[in-house]
Amino acid sequence: MTEVAATPAENTRLQRTLGILRDVMVRPSGAIGLTLVTFHVILAVISPWIVPYDYKAMNSLLMLNGPSGAHWLGTDHLGRDVLTRVLLGGREALLVTGVATPIAVIWGGLLGIFFGLVGGRLDEVLMRVVDAFLSLPWILKMLVLIVTFGTGIEVLIPTLAFFYGIPVIRIARAATHDVVARDFVSAARARGHGRITVIRRELLPNVLDTLMVEGAMRWSWMLLAFSSLSFLGFGVSPPTPDWGLMIADARGFMSFAPWGVLGPVIALSSLIIGINLTADALAKALGIDRAQKAPV
Amino acid sequence: MSALIDIRDISVGFVGRDGRTREVLRNIDLAVAPGECVGLVGESGSGKSTLALAAMGYLKRGLRLLNGSAVFSGTDMFAQSRRELERIRGGQLALIPQNSGQSLTPTLRIGAQLGEALRLHSALPADQHAAKVVELLGHVRLPDPEAIVARFPHELSGGQQQRVAIAMALAGEPEALLLDEPTTGLDVTTQAHILELLRDIAADRGMAMVYVSHDLGAIARVCTRVVVMYAGEVVLEGSTRHVLKFPTHPYAQGLLASIPKLDDSALPIALDGRPPAPGDAGAGCAFADRCALVQDRCRSTRPQLEASESGGTVRCFFTKEAGRQQGQIIGAAPARFSGGDTMLDLDGLAISYARPRLLDQLLGRGTDVPPTVDDISISIGKGETLGLVGESGSGKSTILKTIAGLLPPAAGAVTAGDQSLPHMVEHRDPGQLRQIQLIFQNPDDSLNPRHTVADILEQPLKLYFGLTGGKLRARSAEILERVRLGAHYLDRLPSQLSGGEKQRVAIARAFAAGPEIVLCDEVTSALDVSVQAAVLDLLNDLKRSQGTTYIFVSHDLAVVRALSDRVAVLYQGRLCEIGQTDQVFEGESHPYTKVLLGAVLEPDPDAAPTLAADDIVERAPPASGCPFQRRCPRRLGEICDTDTPPWQSPEAGHFIRCHISLEDLNVD
Ligand SMILES: Nc1ncnc2c1ncn2[C@@H]1O[C@H](COP(=O)(O)OP(=O)(O)OP(=O)(O)O)[C@@H](O)[C@H]1O
Ligand code: SF4
Ligand code: SF4
Ligand SMILES: [Mg+2]
């Protein structure tokens, strides 16, 4: 008999995670994306301690001043420091979407996997319902809910999680269909493993890869949606700083005080671009991206 | 003539976990002139694919160029920008990978896919694309190209899909084609047709081809020159005739001996041992550990590639001795079944994929679509091997799935030992489950990409034997040894294994259960010959020692002959012929069996297959008469369409189902 050192399972799982992380980081898109996202997350956490001014402090003498040594990004129409507000303006968005995204992926993913496994008539009928729902404009659906229930975090998180989970159903279902058709699932069934074991061991790890990438994409869209809601006045309520809200406020003065818009726009788009680049690199690292495979 | 593909002193490697660079290709030179077709052969992992891909400047992820260059038509492929490479690949230099038929986009019509290839790689004005698409499809001899344009890939047979893939590769008017196992997995009949097509195309267009295959029969048919690779280096190179008929390298001889022969029922000889892992070849000859002629000198000094008498090159110190040894190796006789209790009994099995329509259901009617598989009654003895042959789509896998309980039969029963088996796997008890194990055709599909080899092997061990901890791992390693893989494979993922290695893991998983009945679905079709010989040897061993009963499905008739006690020939889900192996291969044959036998390619440059009419796709079995009526070269007439042919028996145990009388069957 051969002597074999037992390798704990965690070891290989950790290796895989590290391997994927390395794979993501060696791609330019992954390196840039992950840096941007990490930068934003760190900023969101530490910004209350590093901002130069009080975000609420109005000063009628400093209204709409351009960038200066004291106010690097200038001041807004109430004389508040724009840099301070940009640094803080992503906190609410990141918090809400950071909680809502996993919820969306989990419930949409579970339901999609369930549909995919059940198959048949029920699956088809339910997918029609999902399709019909998806064909309605999201902003309308969301506004209806928010107008009914209010705009606090306790409403925004479940609302976003709900709406953004629905397309995940579709993705998870398709991924499940793909995996279920493969021989390793038949092999496990033929061995006589229970349904739960087959799902947990054979199906989930493969579907989770797809869901992870999907989750990252959802996150960036959710951020955009959240900011749009704030922009429309349904998200964060003043005076709490928020990029969407800041853009809405500064919009009127754009022709002569563009700095008020520029800061939050750059912050928001860099975060969204960062997430997208990361998702892209992640998809490639996980081998989900089909174009990557054949050298033809 | 100057070379079109000119690979010089190329070395490719990867950095292992220990930080050492391990070479997958070692200082290889390969020049291919226009119009020349060079075959690359060698065991899996020898680096054939890596070399072929390197010719287009492509290396699989993780691999890197260590030395040398690959020049195509004057362009150094490793010095090009991504964009430039994309222009050349698929244009002047096209690749036809294995299963390329399956990599067609399922949602796009054939015409659209070819149009896309033209748009990317052809200089033709857009308004001529439609006509060109039809022309290309005609060129690869697809029947009715105008109709094919509007079809989706799944509406074509495997062979037709492969033809489309070839048409796609031809879209950019390539000067050179790289083919990586282009016919592996296709039916013998389809393969023979595709190879003739490739031969003709190469001759017509003066195209250069690099043909990677472990199938020496295919190589013999299309290649003018053969390069034999071992452990990342070239060991023998020369004209096809010399390499296949008078091989002067011990490895090439071993390789040839490991090919099962159609006219011989001896088991092919497995090359013992396995090639060194990349980077582990040591200072001497890489083949030393497996060579029968090895001397001390071989272990200390690496032989150089030297000109051989036949005009090629060879890497061995003892070429002369090797020349003399040739032809002296004789295969062992396979373990034969000598009668015994029935182990597995199929009684009137019919299987249907068609769901009855709602209206039919309401009226209590069945479907009028004939079942995919019908009227299968076979009984197999304990320790007997039944070979099941037939083209793809003939229902071989369907029958195995039903036996394994994955697909309910529409009629009939399966009995194992003395127990009638519940139809579905969910209703079978653990003993019944362990008893029957299934090995699938494509290990890429049958191994979960997210599980390590250890995970894969541990599943049956835990499930059936309740092993845990260190015992579990030790047992896994032991099983791995039995399929000629070392324990160091335990922590690898399927993506880190070569095709052959993957299938061995899949086989190991089935044997881990200690089964009585093993259903083998084309298990060796993804393997190279030496591994195939070893697997056949292993299957044969288990048959001898444990009395394992097999159903062995394969489209490779020589393989079936080597292993089977009895052979059943299946066409469109119906039995055409069944009998002792020798009776089927040598006695009177059903016209379909004849077609199959005629298409077999021998590893002999002088042999040519006898081909029946170009492949026709059968969509559904005919409602009445003989299932083979549409393709039969010896059709009698009306009677074949209307009346089910009778079973006739030329000898005890041999049955043929045809309207032609026994006396006339073997008269052509
Ligand atoms: N990405 C990779 N990283 C590390 N090792 C690899 C990688 N890809 C292949 N290998 C190793 O390189 C060697 C050559 O592989 P290659 O795929 O060229 O073999 P092959 O002759 O085409 O085999 P097959 O007939 O099974 O397709 C094998 O030992 C394989 O395990
Ligand atoms: S060099 Fe020696 S070990 Fe290598 S193939 Fe020749 S005889 Fe065998
Ligand atoms: S019954 Fe007729 S069609 Fe069928 S195999 Fe015999 S001759 Fe051919
Ligand atoms: Mg290969």
PDB file of N, CA, C and O in Angstrom, chain A residues 19-35 37 209 212-214 216-217 273-290 292, chain B residues 61:
ATOM      1  N   GLY A  19      -5.940  30.378  -5.538  1.00  0.00           N
ATOM      2  CA  GLY A  19      -5.619  30.245  -6.951  1.00  0.00           C
ATOM      3  C   GLY A  19      -6.489  31.150  -7.803  1.00  0.00           C
ATOM      4  O   GLY A  19      -6.010  31.820  -8.712  1.00  0.00           O
ATOM      5  N   ILE A  20      -7.783  31.178  -7.465  1.00  0.00           N
ATOM      6  CA  ILE A  20      -8.703  32.011  -8.229  1.00  0.00           C
ATOM      7  C   ILE A  20      -8.360  33.478  -8.030  1.00  0.00           C
ATOM      8  O   ILE A  20      -8.312  34.269  -8.974  1.00  0.00           O
ATOM      9  N   LEU A  21      -8.065  33.825  -6.777  1.00  0.00           N
ATOM     10  CA  LEU A  21      -7.713  35.208  -6.474  1.00  0.00           C
ATOM     11  C   LEU A  21      -6.483  35.619  -7.285  1.00  0.00           C
ATOM     12  O   LEU A  21      -6.430  36.705  -7.857  1.00  0.00           O
ATOM     13  N   ARG A  22      -5.520  34.682  -7.361  1.00  0.00           N
ATOM     14  CA  ARG A  22      -4.312  34.984  -8.120  1.00  0.00           C
ATOM     15  C   ARG A  22      -4.650  35.152  -9.596  1.00  0.00           C
ATOM     16  O   ARG A  22      -4.197  36.079 -10.249  1.00  0.00           O
ATOM     17  N   ASP A  23      -5.510  34.251 -10.076  1.00  0.00           N
ATOM     18  CA  ASP A  23      -5.943  34.316 -11.462  1.00  0.00           C
ATOM     19  C   ASP A  23      -6.636  35.634 -11.774  1.00  0.00           C
ATOM     20  O   ASP A  23      -6.511  36.183 -12.866  1.00  0.00           O
ATOM     21  N   VAL A  24      -7.413  36.119 -10.809  1.00  0.00           N
ATOM     22  CA  VAL A  24      -8.109  37.389 -11.001  1.00  0.00           C
ATOM     23  C   VAL A  24      -7.091  38.523 -11.026  1.00  0.00           C
ATOM     24  O   VAL A  24      -7.133  39.402 -11.877  1.00  0.00           O
ATOM     25  N   MET A  25      -6.134  38.434 -10.106  1.00  0.00           N
ATOM     26  CA  MET A  25      -5.190  39.542  -9.967  1.00  0.00           C
ATOM     27  C   MET A  25      -4.191  39.649 -11.117  1.00  0.00           C
ATOM     28  O   MET A  25      -3.673  40.729 -11.374  1.00  0.00           O
ATOM     29  N   VAL A  26      -3.896  38.506 -11.793  1.00  0.00           N
ATOM     30  CA  VAL A  26      -2.918  38.611 -12.872  1.00  0.00           C
ATOM     31  C   VAL A  26      -3.511  39.247 -14.123  1.00  0.00           C
ATOM     32  O   VAL A  26      -2.782  39.669 -15.003  1.00  0.00           O
ATOM     33  N   ARG A  27      -4.825  39.313 -14.199  1.00  0.00           N
ATOM     34  CA  ARG A  27      -5.428  39.980 -15.342  1.00  0.00           C
ATOM     35  C   ARG A  27      -5.481  41.476 -15.063  1.00  0.00           C
ATOM     36  O   ARG A  27      -5.853  41.871 -13.954  1.00  0.00           O
ATOM     37  N   PRO A  28      -5.155  42.288 -16.058  1.00  0.00           N
ATOM     38  CA  PRO A  28      -5.226  43.742 -15.841  1.00  0.00           C
ATOM     39  C   PRO A  28      -6.607  44.148 -15.339  1.00  0.00           C
ATOM     40  O   PRO A  28      -6.714  44.925 -14.380  1.00  0.00           O
ATOM     41  N   SER A  29      -7.664  43.589 -15.939  1.00  0.00           N
ATOM     42  CA  SER A  29      -9.007  43.988 -15.520  1.00  0.00           C
ATOM     43  C   SER A  29      -9.236  43.625 -14.057  1.00  0.00           C
ATOM     44  O   SER A  29      -9.783  44.405 -13.286  1.00  0.00           O
ATOM     45  N   GLY A  30      -8.763  42.462 -13.660  1.00  0.00           N
ATOM     46  CA  GLY A  30      -8.948  42.026 -12.294  1.00  0.00           C
ATOM     47  C   GLY A  30      -8.158  42.888 -11.322  1.00  0.00           C
ATOM     48  O   GLY A  30      -8.664  43.290 -10.270  1.00  0.00           O
ATOM     49  N   ALA A  31      -6.909  43.172 -11.682  1.00  0.00           N
ATOM     50  CA  ALA A  31      -6.058  43.956 -10.790  1.00  0.00           C
ATOM     51  C   ALA A  31      -6.644  45.348 -10.583  1.00  0.00           C
ATOM     52  O   ALA A  31      -6.788  45.826  -9.447  1.00  0.00           O
ATOM     53  N   ILE A  32      -7.021  46.003 -11.686  1.00  0.00           N
ATOM     54  CA  ILE A  32      -7.584  47.353 -11.580  1.00  0.00           C
ATOM     55  C   ILE A  32      -8.914  47.307 -10.848  1.00  0.00           C
ATOM     56  O   ILE A  32      -9.167  48.076  -9.912  1.00  0.00           O
ATOM     57  N   GLY A  33      -9.762  46.366 -11.249  1.00  0.00           N
ATOM     58  CA  GLY A  33     -11.097  46.274 -10.667  1.00  0.00           C
ATOM     59  C   GLY A  33     -11.053  46.036  -9.176  1.00  0.00           C
ATOM     60  O   GLY A  33     -11.672  46.760  -8.393  1.00  0.00           O
ATOM     61  N   LEU A  34     -10.273  45.039  -8.787  1.00  0.00           N
ATOM     62  CA  LEU A  34     -10.223  44.682  -7.376  1.00  0.00           C
ATOM     63  C   LEU A  34      -9.622  45.813  -6.542  1.00  0.00           C
ATOM     64  O   LEU A  34     -10.063  46.082  -5.424  1.00  0.00           O
ATOM     65  N   THR A  35      -8.628  46.509  -7.119  1.00  0.00           N
ATOM     66  CA  THR A  35      -8.041  47.640  -6.412  1.00  0.00           C
ATOM     67  C   THR A  35      -9.089  48.728  -6.184  1.00  0.00           C
ATOM     68  O   THR A  35      -9.227  49.253  -5.086  1.00  0.00           O
ATOM     69  N   VAL A  37     -12.379  48.442  -6.103  1.00  0.00           N
ATOM     70  CA  VAL A  37     -13.407  48.021  -5.159  1.00  0.00           C
ATOM     71  C   VAL A  37     -12.868  48.051  -3.733  1.00  0.00           C
ATOM     72  O   VAL A  37     -13.504  48.594  -2.816  1.00  0.00           O
ATOM     73  N   ASP A 209     -20.313  28.963  -8.796  1.00  0.00           N
ATOM     74  CA  ASP A 209     -19.371  29.763  -9.583  1.00  0.00           C
ATOM     75  C   ASP A 209     -20.124  30.790 -10.424  1.00  0.00           C
ATOM     76  O   ASP A 209     -19.796  31.971 -10.444  1.00  0.00           O
ATOM     77  N   MET A 212     -21.674  33.477  -8.327  1.00  0.00           N
ATOM     78  CA  MET A 212     -20.750  34.457  -7.773  1.00  0.00           C
ATOM     79  C   MET A 212     -20.533  35.595  -8.765  1.00  0.00           C
ATOM     80  O   MET A 212     -20.561  36.773  -8.405  1.00  0.00           O
ATOM     81  N   VAL A 213     -20.305  35.212 -10.012  1.00  0.00           N
ATOM     82  CA  VAL A 213     -20.102  36.216 -11.051  1.00  0.00           C
ATOM     83  C   VAL A 213     -21.381  37.042 -11.214  1.00  0.00           C
ATOM     84  O   VAL A 213     -21.359  38.272 -11.305  1.00  0.00           O
ATOM     85  N   GLU A 214     -22.497  36.339 -11.230  1.00  0.00           N
ATOM     86  CA  GLU A 214     -23.781  36.999 -11.372  1.00  0.00           C
ATOM     87  C   GLU A 214     -23.987  37.995 -10.227  1.00  0.00           C
ATOM     88  O   GLU A 214     -24.427  39.123 -10.427  1.00  0.00           O
ATOM     89  N   ALA A 216     -21.782  39.605  -8.519  1.00  0.00           N
ATOM     90  CA  ALA A 216     -20.972  40.807  -8.702  1.00  0.00           C
ATOM     91  C   ALA A 216     -21.631  41.758  -9.690  1.00  0.00           C
ATOM     92  O   ALA A 216     -21.698  42.971  -9.469  1.00  0.00           O
ATOM     93  N   MET A 217     -22.162  41.191 -10.775  1.00  0.00           N
ATOM     94  CA  MET A 217     -22.845  42.042 -11.754  1.00  0.00           C
ATOM     95  C   MET A 217     -24.068  42.710 -11.135  1.00  0.00           C
ATOM     96  O   MET A 217     -24.298  43.908 -11.304  1.00  0.00           O
ATOM     97  N   ILE A 273     -17.395  50.679 -12.293  1.00  0.00           N
ATOM     98  CA  ILE A 273     -16.445  50.112 -13.252  1.00  0.00           C
ATOM     99  C   ILE A 273     -15.570  49.065 -12.569  1.00  0.00           C
ATOM    100  O   ILE A 273     -15.318  47.981 -13.101  1.00  0.00           O
ATOM    101  N   GLY A 274     -15.145  49.392 -11.355  1.00  0.00           N
ATOM    102  CA  GLY A 274     -14.304  48.452 -10.599  1.00  0.00           C
ATOM    103  C   GLY A 274     -14.999  47.120 -10.413  1.00  0.00           C
ATOM    104  O   GLY A 274     -14.416  46.054 -10.627  1.00  0.00           O
ATOM    105  N   ILE A 275     -16.276  47.174 -10.026  1.00  0.00           N
ATOM    106  CA  ILE A 275     -17.018  45.932  -9.801  1.00  0.00           C
ATOM    107  C   ILE A 275     -17.138  45.153 -11.102  1.00  0.00           C
ATOM    108  O   ILE A 275     -16.932  43.943 -11.145  1.00  0.00           O
ATOM    109  N   ASN A 276     -17.442  45.861 -12.184  1.00  0.00           N
ATOM    110  CA  ASN A 276     -17.598  45.181 -13.466  1.00  0.00           C
ATOM    111  C   ASN A 276     -16.312  44.519 -13.937  1.00  0.00           C
ATOM    112  O   ASN A 276     -16.332  43.393 -14.433  1.00  0.00           O
ATOM    113  N   LEU A 277     -15.205  45.251 -13.784  1.00  0.00           N
ATOM    114  CA  LEU A 277     -13.925  44.667 -14.191  1.00  0.00           C
ATOM    115  C   LEU A 277     -13.623  43.421 -13.369  1.00  0.00           C
ATOM    116  O   LEU A 277     -13.164  42.406 -13.890  1.00  0.00           O
ATOM    117  N   THR A 278     -13.913  43.507 -12.060  1.00  0.00           N
ATOM    118  CA  THR A 278     -13.653  42.350 -11.200  1.00  0.00           C
ATOM    119  C   THR A 278     -14.509  41.162 -11.633  1.00  0.00           C
ATOM    120  O   THR A 278     -14.022  40.028 -11.728  1.00  0.00           O
ATOM    121  N   ALA A 279     -15.790  41.439 -11.881  1.00  0.00           N
ATOM    122  CA  ALA A 279     -16.701  40.360 -12.278  1.00  0.00           C
ATOM    123  C   ALA A 279     -16.196  39.695 -13.558  1.00  0.00           C
ATOM    124  O   ALA A 279     -16.207  38.470 -13.698  1.00  0.00           O
ATOM    125  N   ASP A 280     -15.728  40.529 -14.459  1.00  0.00           N
ATOM    126  CA  ASP A 280     -15.200  40.037 -15.731  1.00  0.00           C
ATOM    127  C   ASP A 280     -14.016  39.102 -15.527  1.00  0.00           C
ATOM    128  O   ASP A 280     -13.974  37.996 -16.064  1.00  0.00           O
ATOM    129  N   ALA A 281     -13.070  39.583 -14.727  1.00  0.00           N
ATOM    130  CA  ALA A 281     -11.869  38.776 -14.469  1.00  0.00           C
ATOM    131  C   ALA A 281     -12.235  37.508 -13.718  1.00  0.00           C
ATOM    132  O   ALA A 281     -11.685  36.436 -13.973  1.00  0.00           O
ATOM    133  N   LEU A 282     -13.194  37.625 -12.808  1.00  0.00           N
ATOM    134  CA  LEU A 282     -13.615  36.462 -12.028  1.00  0.00           C
ATOM    135  C   LEU A 282     -14.219  35.409 -12.955  1.00  0.00           C
ATOM    136  O   LEU A 282     -13.915  34.219 -12.851  1.00  0.00           O
ATOM    137  N   ALA A 283     -15.061  35.874 -13.879  1.00  0.00           N
ATOM    138  CA  ALA A 283     -15.689  34.935 -14.815  1.00  0.00           C
ATOM    139  C   ALA A 283     -14.616  34.190 -15.601  1.00  0.00           C
ATOM    140  O   ALA A 283     -14.684  32.987 -15.792  1.00  0.00           O
ATOM    141  N   LYS A 284     -13.590  34.930 -16.022  1.00  0.00           N
ATOM    142  CA  LYS A 284     -12.527  34.285 -16.799  1.00  0.00           C
ATOM    143  C   LYS A 284     -11.739  33.326 -15.921  1.00  0.00           C
ATOM    144  O   LYS A 284     -11.402  32.220 -16.346  1.00  0.00           O
ATOM    145  N   ALA A 285     -11.445  33.748 -14.703  1.00  0.00           N
ATOM    146  CA  ALA A 285     -10.657  32.894 -13.809  1.00  0.00           C
ATOM    147  C   ALA A 285     -11.409  31.605 -13.499  1.00  0.00           C
ATOM    148  O   ALA A 285     -10.815  30.550 -13.346  1.00  0.00           O
ATOM    149  N   LEU A 286     -12.735  31.692 -13.428  1.00  0.00           N
ATOM    150  CA  LEU A 286     -13.524  30.509 -13.099  1.00  0.00           C
ATOM    151  C   LEU A 286     -13.826  29.682 -14.338  1.00  0.00           C
ATOM    152  O   LEU A 286     -14.434  28.621 -14.253  1.00  0.00           O
ATOM    153  N   GLY A 287     -13.419  30.194 -15.502  1.00  0.00           N
ATOM    154  CA  GLY A 287     -13.654  29.433 -16.729  1.00  0.00           C
ATOM    155  C   GLY A 287     -15.100  29.494 -17.184  1.00  0.00           C
ATOM    156  O   GLY A 287     -15.565  28.648 -17.931  1.00  0.00           O
ATOM    157  N   ILE A 288     -15.849  30.491 -16.708  1.00  0.00           N
ATOM    158  CA  ILE A 288     -17.244  30.602 -17.116  1.00  0.00           C
ATOM    159  C   ILE A 288     -17.333  31.299 -18.468  1.00  0.00           C
ATOM    160  O   ILE A 288     -18.197  31.044 -19.279  1.00  0.00           O
ATOM    161  N   ASP A 289     -16.354  32.159 -18.681  1.00  0.00           N
ATOM    162  CA  ASP A 289     -16.324  32.915 -19.915  1.00  0.00           C
ATOM    163  C   ASP A 289     -15.993  31.978 -21.071  1.00  0.00           C
ATOM    164  O   ASP A 289     -14.940  31.358 -21.115  1.00  0.00           O
ATOM    165  N   ARG A 290     -16.912  31.837 -22.004  1.00  0.00           N
ATOM    166  CA  ARG A 290     -16.736  30.825 -23.040  1.00  0.00           C
ATOM    167  C   ARG A 290     -15.692  31.217 -24.077  1.00  0.00           C
ATOM    168  O   ARG A 290     -14.993  30.378 -24.602  1.00  0.00           O
ATOM    169  N   GLN A 292     -12.987  32.419 -23.767  1.00  0.00           N
ATOM    170  CA  GLN A 292     -11.620  32.213 -23.312  1.00  0.00           C
ATOM    171  C   GLN A 292     -11.088  30.833 -23.672  1.00  0.00           C
ATOM    172  O   GLN A 292      -9.902  30.606 -23.711  1.00  0.00           O
TER     173      GLN A 292
ATOM    174  N   ARG B  61      -3.336  27.558 -20.660  1.00  0.00           N
ATOM    175  CA  ARG B  61      -3.037  28.374 -19.494  1.00  0.00           C
ATOM    176  C   ARG B  61      -2.124  27.622 -18.534  1.00  0.00           C
ATOM    177  O   ARG B  61      -2.300  26.436 -18.297  1.00  0.00           O
TER     178      ARG B  61
END
